[in-house]
Amino acid sequence: MSIQGFKSHPYIPNSVVDVQQEMLKEIGINSLEELHAEIPEEIKLKGNMNLPKPFSSEYELRRHVEGLLKKNKTCKENINFLGAGCWQHYVPAICDEINSRGEFLTAYGGEPYNDFGRFQALFEYQSLVAELVDMDVVNVPTMDGAQAAATAIRMAGRITKRNEVLVPKAMDKEKFLIMKNYCAKDLTLIKVDYDIKTGQLDIEDLNKKISEKTAAVFFENPSFLGFIEEHGQEISDIAHNAGALSVVGVDPSSLGVMIPPSQYGADIISGDLQPLGIHMNYGGGQSGFMATRDEERFVMEFPSRLFGIAPTIVEGEYGFGDVAYDRTSFGHHRHEGKEYVGTQTALWGITAGVYLATMGPVGMFELGQAIMQKSQYAIKKINAINGVKGSLFDAVSFKEFVVNFDETGKTVREINKFLIEKNIFGGKDLSKDFPELGESALYCVTEVHTKEDIDRLVAALEECVK
Amino acid sequence: MKRINRNYKVRNFHQAKWDEPIIFELSKKGERGVLVPKAEDEIVDLVGDGISKLPKNMMRKEAPNLPEISQPRVLRHYMRLSQMTLGADVNIEIGQGTCTVKYSPKVNEQLARMPEMTEIHPLQHESTVQGILEIMYKTDLLMREISGMDRFTFQPGGGSQAIMTMASVVRAYHQANGCEDKKDEIITTLYSHPSDAAAPALMGYKIIYIHPDENGYPDFEAFKAAVSERTAAFFVANPEDTGVYNTRIQEFTSLVHENGGLCCYDQANANGLLGVTRAREAGFDMCFFNLHKTFSTPHGCGGPATGAMGVTKELEKFMPAPLIDFDGEKYFLNYDITNNSYAVGKVRLFNGVAPVVMKAYAWIMSMGPEGLYEVAKIAVLNNNYLFKKLMELDCVDAPYIRGKQRIEQVRYTIEKLTKDTGIKTEDVQRRMMDFGMHYWTSHHPYYVPEPMTLEPTETPSKEDLDEYIATLEYIFKEAYETPEKFKNAPYCSSCHRVDESYMDDPNKWAITWRSYLKKSTV
């Protein structure tokens, strides 16, 4: 038996042997080995696990992990045009400052009495997103935008007591798979076609597929492929006339300039907070939100926590707490609660709140405007390249757009390989998920891109396809 | 100046109280918090203002009613809110049982905030993200050894999503075997986490609860009666939330297997078992670890987190895609499982929360096999020391297995205190805050009357434990002597007792500031 403790480990105060002896004596046993008397011998490990030896100092650990991380090539040293659900935006320093505060970083499940700040910060986050989407109820964040969309349509299913949901064919395949898995037992997802010229949802196909079974029509604005869906009101009306709800996925970074879906008939809005002051983190910065009107039939169908404001016993004090806690699986009903709740992405919610408070209405407007100007510039310049279509769809886009390379005779794969050599990360290859679009890639341009960045992309593409 | 006497046992505490306005109340028209990078003149010359291209009906008509606040004021506001939050870095975090709140090393946090972690896009070409792929691949190998499972995914964003993913794999497995219709029941236990019932229920399963026997073990006779051909799977935490370890666990898993079901291990309570026993030996087909709990990445007020989910070889083909592999030269995202039409597909965007995986990797690499074993030993030592000391208090009891050890936590009852004084566990919770101590009652409903669930982990020192015990002792004594003190507690917190009547009344609840403004003028 070679198992031995790791004495005096810096993370474990009681790895000091004298203290252990004192405590063991107190509980009436002689050695650490006698702890775990309850575990049957036949399932106990008989030797050390086969794991690497630990680093013997913090310095060595740091060197090792830094060495691994340095193998990554970042979007700072390279120019990145990837989006598709995770977007490179500028993160104001104040967001990182608050996000890394030890109190927020290491808090968890306290009551308003010990975690007052957490409750207020999340209540404010809800309130700030509410202004952006022009709705009265927003939840404490869920896992990611896909989970938020999945929960939004499940909510619609429970409210309407129907079991079909219409979704756009022009949506992210991964998001679709997440929604499909999450709803598998209760909802059937039916794809609605899109106009191949404009990208817009095919209204004729929508009318054909909507029925008295439809719980919700889910669509996105801007869409996954970047174009702006212009028929929001018409789509919502079709949903409502059929007794279904209108559920809209939205990119919050667009809402400084674009009308919120609540103003064209959306009953539930979902989206991802990552654009709001959260680093890309290799996809680890995703965080979902949902919003509805303040009506009991909506509020009571949220599975997530909802932090509300209330008076305390002292006049002139704000208090906070969980609204209608028993909706959730944490409440008395367990498996009869709505879906389930657990650890999700609260810290990203606080961070998104800091971002919105810092940006304010003017910042959000300027953000939207810069994104539109810079992406339009990129589309124009790319379009001028021989054989390349800067924007495949005949529609206005926000932030992202489909670039088509069919006439160049080159595949997106080949082009992206060439671009990497020029320190440019080209757009997401769509040829597998959207074969009808040919050799197309989804490019993302945000406020972080300079004219020089875009010009470098254009020059590299020119060189590649000539 | 005389040296302060530190012989007193209970801390003289007062939490920060800033009387901080709601952020909207700080708004001053015209103030700015940050300037946004604008388009250069040449761009503007070519495309104009950009926004007039928007279809008229898609333009925002009125600016969102966000506050206008200069940067120093935004910072001060959030710094004050952080000061009014009792994170684990600030207090002796013993009070949040079942959640394994331990020390999160600062070096790991700094590493996770390097641009080589934060500034990488999940769709970058594999050749440009070899570092993070290597970390994720190697963490998979570590997890395999720690659990005995054959393959891990880090896609689930927390324990509950991992439970949902396990339920999805259960469904996929029975679908592939053509017996989905026959297998429609999930068995769990009363003292497993609520999500062990809620997440499989979401997947359409009928939930059967096994109640504890007189010793607190899941009742084996009841279990035998519950297991049948309809059993799709058994979802269980072991030790359960009571801290009681089911010593007959192999008999449970064998019985489920004999009936064609799968066994899914909720290892949210794994901290006391590292290097001692594993999912594999106990007969499980799947398990998950909360990286933010057992593996020390911080809880972040409730995420981001990771529910690392492991399966046996037989179930690998049903996992969500992609898995991370190594071909001898490079690390890559393996989508082969998408060829299996029954595979789960996907549960979270991209590949989960990479920085959390990185922090868990760094933590394990600073522990090694002996360190993990030490973690388990000290966590159990701390827990049983706390257990022993608290049971010496007249009003504290803990149902089940008298005189035996608990693993990483104990669900206590202070029913006697309530009977004697009228003070309930929620009252104690509020009063503990007056001494800078967090105290959690338990999950609802309270199967143990007037419960408190405490989990010390390996982090607190003996002195920390003694301080927590002394504070509880002080409060219990006070409950007998001056019970009226509890009515309006806390007194030293950032806020006083909240009027809970607002929370369940649709006419009064206000989930956002705008909603508050509307309702408060009525």
PDB file of N, CA, C and O in Angstrom, chain A residues 253-314:
ATOM      1  N   SER A 253     -26.422  42.521 -28.957  1.00  0.00           N
ATOM      2  CA  SER A 253     -25.566  43.619 -29.421  1.00  0.00           C
ATOM      3  C   SER A 253     -26.218  44.408 -30.548  1.00  0.00           C
ATOM      4  O   SER A 253     -25.751  45.478 -30.914  1.00  0.00           O
ATOM      5  N   SER A 254     -27.320  43.876 -31.095  1.00  0.00           N
ATOM      6  CA  SER A 254     -28.005  44.589 -32.190  1.00  0.00           C
ATOM      7  C   SER A 254     -29.033  45.584 -31.668  1.00  0.00           C
ATOM      8  O   SER A 254     -29.539  46.420 -32.424  1.00  0.00           O
ATOM      9  N   LEU A 255     -29.352  45.507 -30.375  1.00  0.00           N
ATOM     10  CA  LEU A 255     -30.555  46.200 -29.905  1.00  0.00           C
ATOM     11  C   LEU A 255     -30.354  47.684 -29.577  1.00  0.00           C
ATOM     12  O   LEU A 255     -31.300  48.358 -29.178  1.00  0.00           O
ATOM     13  N   GLY A 256     -29.157  48.199 -29.794  1.00  0.00           N
ATOM     14  CA  GLY A 256     -28.985  49.648 -29.719  1.00  0.00           C
ATOM     15  C   GLY A 256     -29.525  50.331 -30.968  1.00  0.00           C
ATOM     16  O   GLY A 256     -29.901  51.506 -30.932  1.00  0.00           O
ATOM     17  N   VAL A 257     -29.574  49.584 -32.055  1.00  0.00           N
ATOM     18  CA  VAL A 257     -30.061  50.167 -33.322  1.00  0.00           C
ATOM     19  C   VAL A 257     -31.288  49.450 -33.869  1.00  0.00           C
ATOM     20  O   VAL A 257     -32.088  50.038 -34.587  1.00  0.00           O
ATOM     21  N   MET A 258     -31.444  48.174 -33.512  1.00  0.00           N
ATOM     22  CA  MET A 258     -32.585  47.416 -34.054  1.00  0.00           C
ATOM     23  C   MET A 258     -33.750  47.407 -33.068  1.00  0.00           C
ATOM     24  O   MET A 258     -33.564  47.447 -31.850  1.00  0.00           O
ATOM     25  N   ILE A 259     -34.918  47.297 -33.598  1.00  0.00           N
ATOM     26  CA  ILE A 259     -36.135  47.279 -32.783  1.00  0.00           C
ATOM     27  C   ILE A 259     -36.178  45.954 -32.003  1.00  0.00           C
ATOM     28  O   ILE A 259     -35.851  44.901 -32.549  1.00  0.00           O
ATOM     29  N   PRO A 260     -36.535  45.993 -30.726  1.00  0.00           N
ATOM     30  CA  PRO A 260     -36.604  44.730 -29.988  1.00  0.00           C
ATOM     31  C   PRO A 260     -37.805  43.898 -30.448  1.00  0.00           C
ATOM     32  O   PRO A 260     -38.852  44.458 -30.803  1.00  0.00           O
ATOM     33  N   PRO A 261     -37.666  42.580 -30.453  1.00  0.00           N
ATOM     34  CA  PRO A 261     -38.738  41.706 -30.955  1.00  0.00           C
ATOM     35  C   PRO A 261     -40.071  41.886 -30.226  1.00  0.00           C
ATOM     36  O   PRO A 261     -41.126  41.591 -30.794  1.00  0.00           O
ATOM     37  N   SER A 262     -40.029  42.377 -28.973  1.00  0.00           N
ATOM     38  CA  SER A 262     -41.285  42.602 -28.255  1.00  0.00           C
ATOM     39  C   SER A 262     -42.153  43.618 -28.988  1.00  0.00           C
ATOM     40  O   SER A 262     -43.366  43.645 -28.807  1.00  0.00           O
ATOM     41  N   GLN A 263     -41.517  44.443 -29.822  1.00  0.00           N
ATOM     42  CA  GLN A 263     -42.281  45.461 -30.546  1.00  0.00           C
ATOM     43  C   GLN A 263     -42.766  44.974 -31.909  1.00  0.00           C
ATOM     44  O   GLN A 263     -43.356  45.733 -32.664  1.00  0.00           O
ATOM     45  N   TYR A 264     -42.464  43.718 -32.250  1.00  0.00           N
ATOM     46  CA  TYR A 264     -43.127  43.129 -33.419  1.00  0.00           C
ATOM     47  C   TYR A 264     -43.743  41.773 -33.059  1.00  0.00           C
ATOM     48  O   TYR A 264     -43.715  40.831 -33.827  1.00  0.00           O
ATOM     49  N   GLY A 265     -44.264  41.723 -31.848  1.00  0.00           N
ATOM     50  CA  GLY A 265     -45.152  40.603 -31.516  1.00  0.00           C
ATOM     51  C   GLY A 265     -44.559  39.449 -30.745  1.00  0.00           C
ATOM     52  O   GLY A 265     -45.265  38.495 -30.423  1.00  0.00           O
ATOM     53  N   ALA A 266     -43.265  39.514 -30.405  1.00  0.00           N
ATOM     54  CA  ALA A 266     -42.680  38.381 -29.686  1.00  0.00           C
ATOM     55  C   ALA A 266     -43.311  38.242 -28.301  1.00  0.00           C
ATOM     56  O   ALA A 266     -43.493  39.231 -27.592  1.00  0.00           O
ATOM     57  N   ASP A 267     -43.625  37.003 -27.925  1.00  0.00           N
ATOM     58  CA  ASP A 267     -44.136  36.725 -26.581  1.00  0.00           C
ATOM     59  C   ASP A 267     -43.001  36.323 -25.648  1.00  0.00           C
ATOM     60  O   ASP A 267     -43.047  36.597 -24.453  1.00  0.00           O
ATOM     61  N   ILE A 268     -42.032  35.613 -26.205  1.00  0.00           N
ATOM     62  CA  ILE A 268     -40.846  35.224 -25.432  1.00  0.00           C
ATOM     63  C   ILE A 268     -39.623  35.565 -26.288  1.00  0.00           C
ATOM     64  O   ILE A 268     -39.606  35.299 -27.492  1.00  0.00           O
ATOM     65  N   ILE A 269     -38.636  36.169 -25.663  1.00  0.00           N
ATOM     66  CA  ILE A 269     -37.389  36.482 -26.365  1.00  0.00           C
ATOM     67  C   ILE A 269     -36.280  35.676 -25.706  1.00  0.00           C
ATOM     68  O   ILE A 269     -36.234  35.551 -24.479  1.00  0.00           O
ATOM     69  N   SER A 270     -35.395  35.123 -26.521  1.00  0.00           N
ATOM     70  CA  SER A 270     -34.239  34.423 -25.961  1.00  0.00           C
ATOM     71  C   SER A 270     -32.987  34.926 -26.666  1.00  0.00           C
ATOM     72  O   SER A 270     -33.067  35.547 -27.724  1.00  0.00           O
ATOM     73  N   GLY A 271     -31.858  34.653 -26.057  1.00  0.00           N
ATOM     74  CA  GLY A 271     -30.608  35.064 -26.688  1.00  0.00           C
ATOM     75  C   GLY A 271     -29.415  34.683 -25.839  1.00  0.00           C
ATOM     76  O   GLY A 271     -29.558  34.060 -24.785  1.00  0.00           O
ATOM     77  N   ASP A 272     -28.233  35.060 -26.323  1.00  0.00           N
ATOM     78  CA  ASP A 272     -26.988  34.751 -25.619  1.00  0.00           C
ATOM     79  C   ASP A 272     -26.334  36.051 -25.179  1.00  0.00           C
ATOM     80  O   ASP A 272     -26.262  37.012 -25.955  1.00  0.00           O
ATOM     81  N   LEU A 273     -25.860  36.069 -23.931  1.00  0.00           N
ATOM     82  CA  LEU A 273     -25.272  37.289 -23.366  1.00  0.00           C
ATOM     83  C   LEU A 273     -23.813  37.487 -23.752  1.00  0.00           C
ATOM     84  O   LEU A 273     -23.230  38.531 -23.441  1.00  0.00           O
ATOM     85  N   GLN A 274     -23.197  36.476 -24.377  1.00  0.00           N
ATOM     86  CA  GLN A 274     -21.743  36.540 -24.589  1.00  0.00           C
ATOM     87  C   GLN A 274     -21.279  37.839 -25.250  1.00  0.00           C
ATOM     88  O   GLN A 274     -20.203  38.341 -24.892  1.00  0.00           O
ATOM     89  N   PRO A 275     -22.062  38.428 -26.181  1.00  0.00           N
ATOM     90  CA  PRO A 275     -21.567  39.684 -26.771  1.00  0.00           C
ATOM     91  C   PRO A 275     -21.459  40.840 -25.766  1.00  0.00           C
ATOM     92  O   PRO A 275     -20.844  41.857 -26.077  1.00  0.00           O
ATOM     93  N   LEU A 276     -22.050  40.696 -24.596  1.00  0.00           N
ATOM     94  CA  LEU A 276     -22.123  41.818 -23.658  1.00  0.00           C
ATOM     95  C   LEU A 276     -21.001  41.753 -22.613  1.00  0.00           C
ATOM     96  O   LEU A 276     -21.232  41.468 -21.440  1.00  0.00           O
ATOM     97  N   GLY A 277     -19.776  42.002 -23.057  1.00  0.00           N
ATOM     98  CA  GLY A 277     -18.679  42.129 -22.093  1.00  0.00           C
ATOM     99  C   GLY A 277     -18.061  40.833 -21.630  1.00  0.00           C
ATOM    100  O   GLY A 277     -17.402  40.796 -20.584  1.00  0.00           O
ATOM    101  N   ILE A 278     -18.281  39.751 -22.391  1.00  0.00           N
ATOM    102  CA  ILE A 278     -17.758  38.446 -21.987  1.00  0.00           C
ATOM    103  C   ILE A 278     -16.803  37.933 -23.072  1.00  0.00           C
ATOM    104  O   ILE A 278     -17.163  37.900 -24.256  1.00  0.00           O
ATOM    105  N   HIS A 279     -15.613  37.559 -22.650  1.00  0.00           N
ATOM    106  CA  HIS A 279     -14.621  37.071 -23.605  1.00  0.00           C
ATOM    107  C   HIS A 279     -15.097  35.778 -24.261  1.00  0.00           C
ATOM    108  O   HIS A 279     -15.918  35.049 -23.697  1.00  0.00           O
ATOM    109  N   MET A 280     -14.502  35.452 -25.395  1.00  0.00           N
ATOM    110  CA  MET A 280     -14.939  34.254 -26.128  1.00  0.00           C
ATOM    111  C   MET A 280     -14.635  32.968 -25.365  1.00  0.00           C
ATOM    112  O   MET A 280     -15.425  32.019 -25.405  1.00  0.00           O
ATOM    113  N   ASN A 281     -13.453  32.933 -24.701  1.00  0.00           N
ATOM    114  CA  ASN A 281     -13.150  31.775 -23.840  1.00  0.00           C
ATOM    115  C   ASN A 281     -13.321  30.427 -24.523  1.00  0.00           C
ATOM    116  O   ASN A 281     -13.802  29.467 -23.912  1.00  0.00           O
ATOM    117  N   TYR A 282     -13.011  30.341 -25.791  1.00  0.00           N
ATOM    118  CA  TYR A 282     -13.152  29.086 -26.543  1.00  0.00           C
ATOM    119  C   TYR A 282     -14.590  28.536 -26.450  1.00  0.00           C
ATOM    120  O   TYR A 282     -14.821  27.341 -26.374  1.00  0.00           O
ATOM    121  N   GLY A 283     -15.541  29.451 -26.406  1.00  0.00           N
ATOM    122  CA  GLY A 283     -16.941  29.027 -26.321  1.00  0.00           C
ATOM    123  C   GLY A 283     -17.428  28.887 -24.886  1.00  0.00           C
ATOM    124  O   GLY A 283     -18.571  28.495 -24.651  1.00  0.00           O
ATOM    125  N   GLY A 284     -16.577  29.230 -23.933  1.00  0.00           N
ATOM    126  CA  GLY A 284     -16.974  29.100 -22.527  1.00  0.00           C
ATOM    127  C   GLY A 284     -17.665  30.328 -21.978  1.00  0.00           C
ATOM    128  O   GLY A 284     -18.038  30.350 -20.809  1.00  0.00           O
ATOM    129  N   GLY A 285     -17.838  31.353 -22.802  1.00  0.00           N
ATOM    130  CA  GLY A 285     -18.467  32.582 -22.330  1.00  0.00           C
ATOM    131  C   GLY A 285     -19.948  32.670 -22.661  1.00  0.00           C
ATOM    132  O   GLY A 285     -20.578  33.699 -22.430  1.00  0.00           O
ATOM    133  N   GLN A 286     -20.511  31.586 -23.163  1.00  0.00           N
ATOM    134  CA  GLN A 286     -21.932  31.630 -23.559  1.00  0.00           C
ATOM    135  C   GLN A 286     -22.819  31.647 -22.313  1.00  0.00           C
ATOM    136  O   GLN A 286     -22.481  31.047 -21.287  1.00  0.00           O
ATOM    137  N   SER A 287     -23.944  32.306 -22.433  1.00  0.00           N
ATOM    138  CA  SER A 287     -24.845  32.461 -21.292  1.00  0.00           C
ATOM    139  C   SER A 287     -26.212  32.880 -21.837  1.00  0.00           C
ATOM    140  O   SER A 287     -26.299  33.827 -22.612  1.00  0.00           O
ATOM    141  N   GLY A 288     -27.256  32.166 -21.455  1.00  0.00           N
ATOM    142  CA  GLY A 288     -28.551  32.425 -22.086  1.00  0.00           C
ATOM    143  C   GLY A 288     -29.478  33.306 -21.273  1.00  0.00           C
ATOM    144  O   GLY A 288     -29.402  33.336 -20.053  1.00  0.00           O
ATOM    145  N   PHE A 289     -30.337  34.038 -21.962  1.00  0.00           N
ATOM    146  CA  PHE A 289     -31.373  34.795 -21.260  1.00  0.00           C
ATOM    147  C   PHE A 289     -32.716  34.579 -21.939  1.00  0.00           C
ATOM    148  O   PHE A 289     -32.791  34.255 -23.113  1.00  0.00           O
ATOM    149  N   MET A 290     -33.763  34.773 -21.147  1.00  0.00           N
ATOM    150  CA  MET A 290     -35.129  34.753 -21.677  1.00  0.00           C
ATOM    151  C   MET A 290     -35.870  35.954 -21.118  1.00  0.00           C
ATOM    152  O   MET A 290     -35.576  36.402 -20.017  1.00  0.00           O
ATOM    153  N   ALA A 291     -36.828  36.443 -21.871  1.00  0.00           N
ATOM    154  CA  ALA A 291     -37.622  37.588 -21.428  1.00  0.00           C
ATOM    155  C   ALA A 291     -39.072  37.401 -21.840  1.00  0.00           C
ATOM    156  O   ALA A 291     -39.346  36.853 -22.910  1.00  0.00           O
ATOM    157  N   THR A 292     -39.971  37.853 -20.954  1.00  0.00           N
ATOM    158  CA  THR A 292     -41.402  37.804 -21.271  1.00  0.00           C
ATOM    159  C   THR A 292     -42.085  39.034 -20.683  1.00  0.00           C
ATOM    160  O   THR A 292     -41.461  39.816 -19.968  1.00  0.00           O
ATOM    161  N   ARG A 293     -43.363  39.129 -20.966  1.00  0.00           N
ATOM    162  CA  ARG A 293     -44.171  40.142 -20.285  1.00  0.00           C
ATOM    163  C   ARG A 293     -44.419  39.688 -18.847  1.00  0.00           C
ATOM    164  O   ARG A 293     -44.277  38.516 -18.532  1.00  0.00           O
ATOM    165  N   ASP A 294     -44.801  40.642 -18.006  1.00  0.00           N
ATOM    166  CA  ASP A 294     -45.062  40.307 -16.602  1.00  0.00           C
ATOM    167  C   ASP A 294     -46.497  39.816 -16.458  1.00  0.00           C
ATOM    168  O   ASP A 294     -47.360  40.512 -15.945  1.00  0.00           O
ATOM    169  N   GLU A 295     -46.733  38.616 -16.957  1.00  0.00           N
ATOM    170  CA  GLU A 295     -48.050  37.992 -16.818  1.00  0.00           C
ATOM    171  C   GLU A 295     -47.819  36.659 -16.125  1.00  0.00           C
ATOM    172  O   GLU A 295     -46.860  35.951 -16.423  1.00  0.00           O
ATOM    173  N   GLU A 296     -48.728  36.334 -15.230  1.00  0.00           N
ATOM    174  CA  GLU A 296     -48.554  35.136 -14.417  1.00  0.00           C
ATOM    175  C   GLU A 296     -48.355  33.887 -15.272  1.00  0.00           C
ATOM    176  O   GLU A 296     -47.529  33.031 -14.959  1.00  0.00           O
ATOM    177  N   ARG A 297     -49.093  33.796 -16.389  1.00  0.00           N
ATOM    178  CA  ARG A 297     -48.991  32.572 -17.206  1.00  0.00           C
ATOM    179  C   ARG A 297     -47.600  32.420 -17.804  1.00  0.00           C
ATOM    180  O   ARG A 297     -47.168  31.316 -18.089  1.00  0.00           O
ATOM    181  N   PHE A 298     -46.888  33.527 -18.006  1.00  0.00           N
ATOM    182  CA  PHE A 298     -45.507  33.433 -18.479  1.00  0.00           C
ATOM    183  C   PHE A 298     -44.543  33.200 -17.312  1.00  0.00           C
ATOM    184  O   PHE A 298     -43.712  32.308 -17.344  1.00  0.00           O
ATOM    185  N   VAL A 299     -44.674  34.036 -16.295  1.00  0.00           N
ATOM    186  CA  VAL A 299     -43.729  33.977 -15.172  1.00  0.00           C
ATOM    187  C   VAL A 299     -43.707  32.570 -14.564  1.00  0.00           C
ATOM    188  O   VAL A 299     -42.648  32.025 -14.274  1.00  0.00           O
ATOM    189  N   MET A 300     -44.884  31.986 -14.413  1.00  0.00           N
ATOM    190  CA  MET A 300     -44.953  30.695 -13.731  1.00  0.00           C
ATOM    191  C   MET A 300     -44.386  29.552 -14.565  1.00  0.00           C
ATOM    192  O   MET A 300     -44.233  28.438 -14.063  1.00  0.00           O
ATOM    193  N   GLU A 301     -44.070  29.807 -15.840  1.00  0.00           N
ATOM    194  CA  GLU A 301     -43.482  28.750 -16.664  1.00  0.00           C
ATOM    195  C   GLU A 301     -41.965  28.833 -16.776  1.00  0.00           C
ATOM    196  O   GLU A 301     -41.330  28.001 -17.399  1.00  0.00           O
ATOM    197  N   PHE A 302     -41.357  29.865 -16.185  1.00  0.00           N
ATOM    198  CA  PHE A 302     -39.882  29.915 -16.176  1.00  0.00           C
ATOM    199  C   PHE A 302     -39.360  28.801 -15.276  1.00  0.00           C
ATOM    200  O   PHE A 302     -39.811  28.676 -14.131  1.00  0.00           O
ATOM    201  N   PRO A 303     -38.395  28.013 -15.744  1.00  0.00           N
ATOM    202  CA  PRO A 303     -37.769  27.056 -14.834  1.00  0.00           C
ATOM    203  C   PRO A 303     -36.631  27.680 -14.033  1.00  0.00           C
ATOM    204  O   PRO A 303     -36.199  27.124 -13.028  1.00  0.00           O
ATOM    205  N   SER A 304     -36.141  28.817 -14.503  1.00  0.00           N
ATOM    206  CA  SER A 304     -34.951  29.430 -13.901  1.00  0.00           C
ATOM    207  C   SER A 304     -35.320  30.261 -12.689  1.00  0.00           C
ATOM    208  O   SER A 304     -36.475  30.569 -12.447  1.00  0.00           O
ATOM    209  N   ARG A 305     -34.291  30.657 -11.959  1.00  0.00           N
ATOM    210  CA  ARG A 305     -34.540  31.558 -10.849  1.00  0.00           C
ATOM    211  C   ARG A 305     -34.850  32.948 -11.379  1.00  0.00           C
ATOM    212  O   ARG A 305     -34.339  33.381 -12.416  1.00  0.00           O
ATOM    213  N   LEU A 306     -35.728  33.644 -10.667  1.00  0.00           N
ATOM    214  CA  LEU A 306     -36.099  35.024 -10.994  1.00  0.00           C
ATOM    215  C   LEU A 306     -35.917  35.815  -9.707  1.00  0.00           C
ATOM    216  O   LEU A 306     -36.592  35.548  -8.720  1.00  0.00           O
ATOM    217  N   PHE A 307     -34.988  36.751  -9.703  1.00  0.00           N
ATOM    218  CA  PHE A 307     -34.763  37.537  -8.495  1.00  0.00           C
ATOM    219  C   PHE A 307     -35.655  38.770  -8.521  1.00  0.00           C
ATOM    220  O   PHE A 307     -35.669  39.523  -9.493  1.00  0.00           O
ATOM    221  N   GLY A 308     -36.397  38.944  -7.429  1.00  0.00           N
ATOM    222  CA  GLY A 308     -37.298  40.086  -7.358  1.00  0.00           C
ATOM    223  C   GLY A 308     -36.900  41.025  -6.237  1.00  0.00           C
ATOM    224  O   GLY A 308     -36.141  40.660  -5.327  1.00  0.00           O
ATOM    225  N   ILE A 309     -37.432  42.243  -6.310  1.00  0.00           N
ATOM    226  CA  ILE A 309     -37.137  43.261  -5.289  1.00  0.00           C
ATOM    227  C   ILE A 309     -38.341  43.360  -4.356  1.00  0.00           C
ATOM    228  O   ILE A 309     -39.489  43.206  -4.795  1.00  0.00           O
ATOM    229  N   ALA A 310     -38.071  43.591  -3.087  1.00  0.00           N
ATOM    230  CA  ALA A 310     -39.151  43.652  -2.088  1.00  0.00           C
ATOM    231  C   ALA A 310     -38.695  44.507  -0.917  1.00  0.00           C
ATOM    232  O   ALA A 310     -37.493  44.693  -0.721  1.00  0.00           O
ATOM    233  N   PRO A 311     -39.647  45.004  -0.136  1.00  0.00           N
ATOM    234  CA  PRO A 311     -39.239  45.762   1.050  1.00  0.00           C
ATOM    235  C   PRO A 311     -38.690  44.832   2.135  1.00  0.00           C
ATOM    236  O   PRO A 311     -38.946  43.636   2.108  1.00  0.00           O
ATOM    237  N   THR A 312     -37.934  45.397   3.044  1.00  0.00           N
ATOM    238  CA  THR A 312     -37.535  44.656   4.245  1.00  0.00           C
ATOM    239  C   THR A 312     -38.331  45.233   5.417  1.00  0.00           C
ATOM    240  O   THR A 312     -39.141  46.152   5.237  1.00  0.00           O
ATOM    241  N   ILE A 313     -38.059  44.734   6.590  1.00  0.00           N
ATOM    242  CA  ILE A 313     -38.803  45.231   7.751  1.00  0.00           C
ATOM    243  C   ILE A 313     -38.377  46.645   8.130  1.00  0.00           C
ATOM    244  O   ILE A 313     -38.994  47.270   8.989  1.00  0.00           O
ATOM    245  N   VAL A 314     -37.322  47.130   7.491  1.00  0.00           N
ATOM    246  CA  VAL A 314     -36.873  48.500   7.762  1.00  0.00           C
ATOM    247  C   VAL A 314     -37.235  49.386   6.576  1.00  0.00           C
ATOM    248  O   VAL A 314     -36.789  49.138   5.449  1.00  0.00           O
TER     249      VAL A 314
END
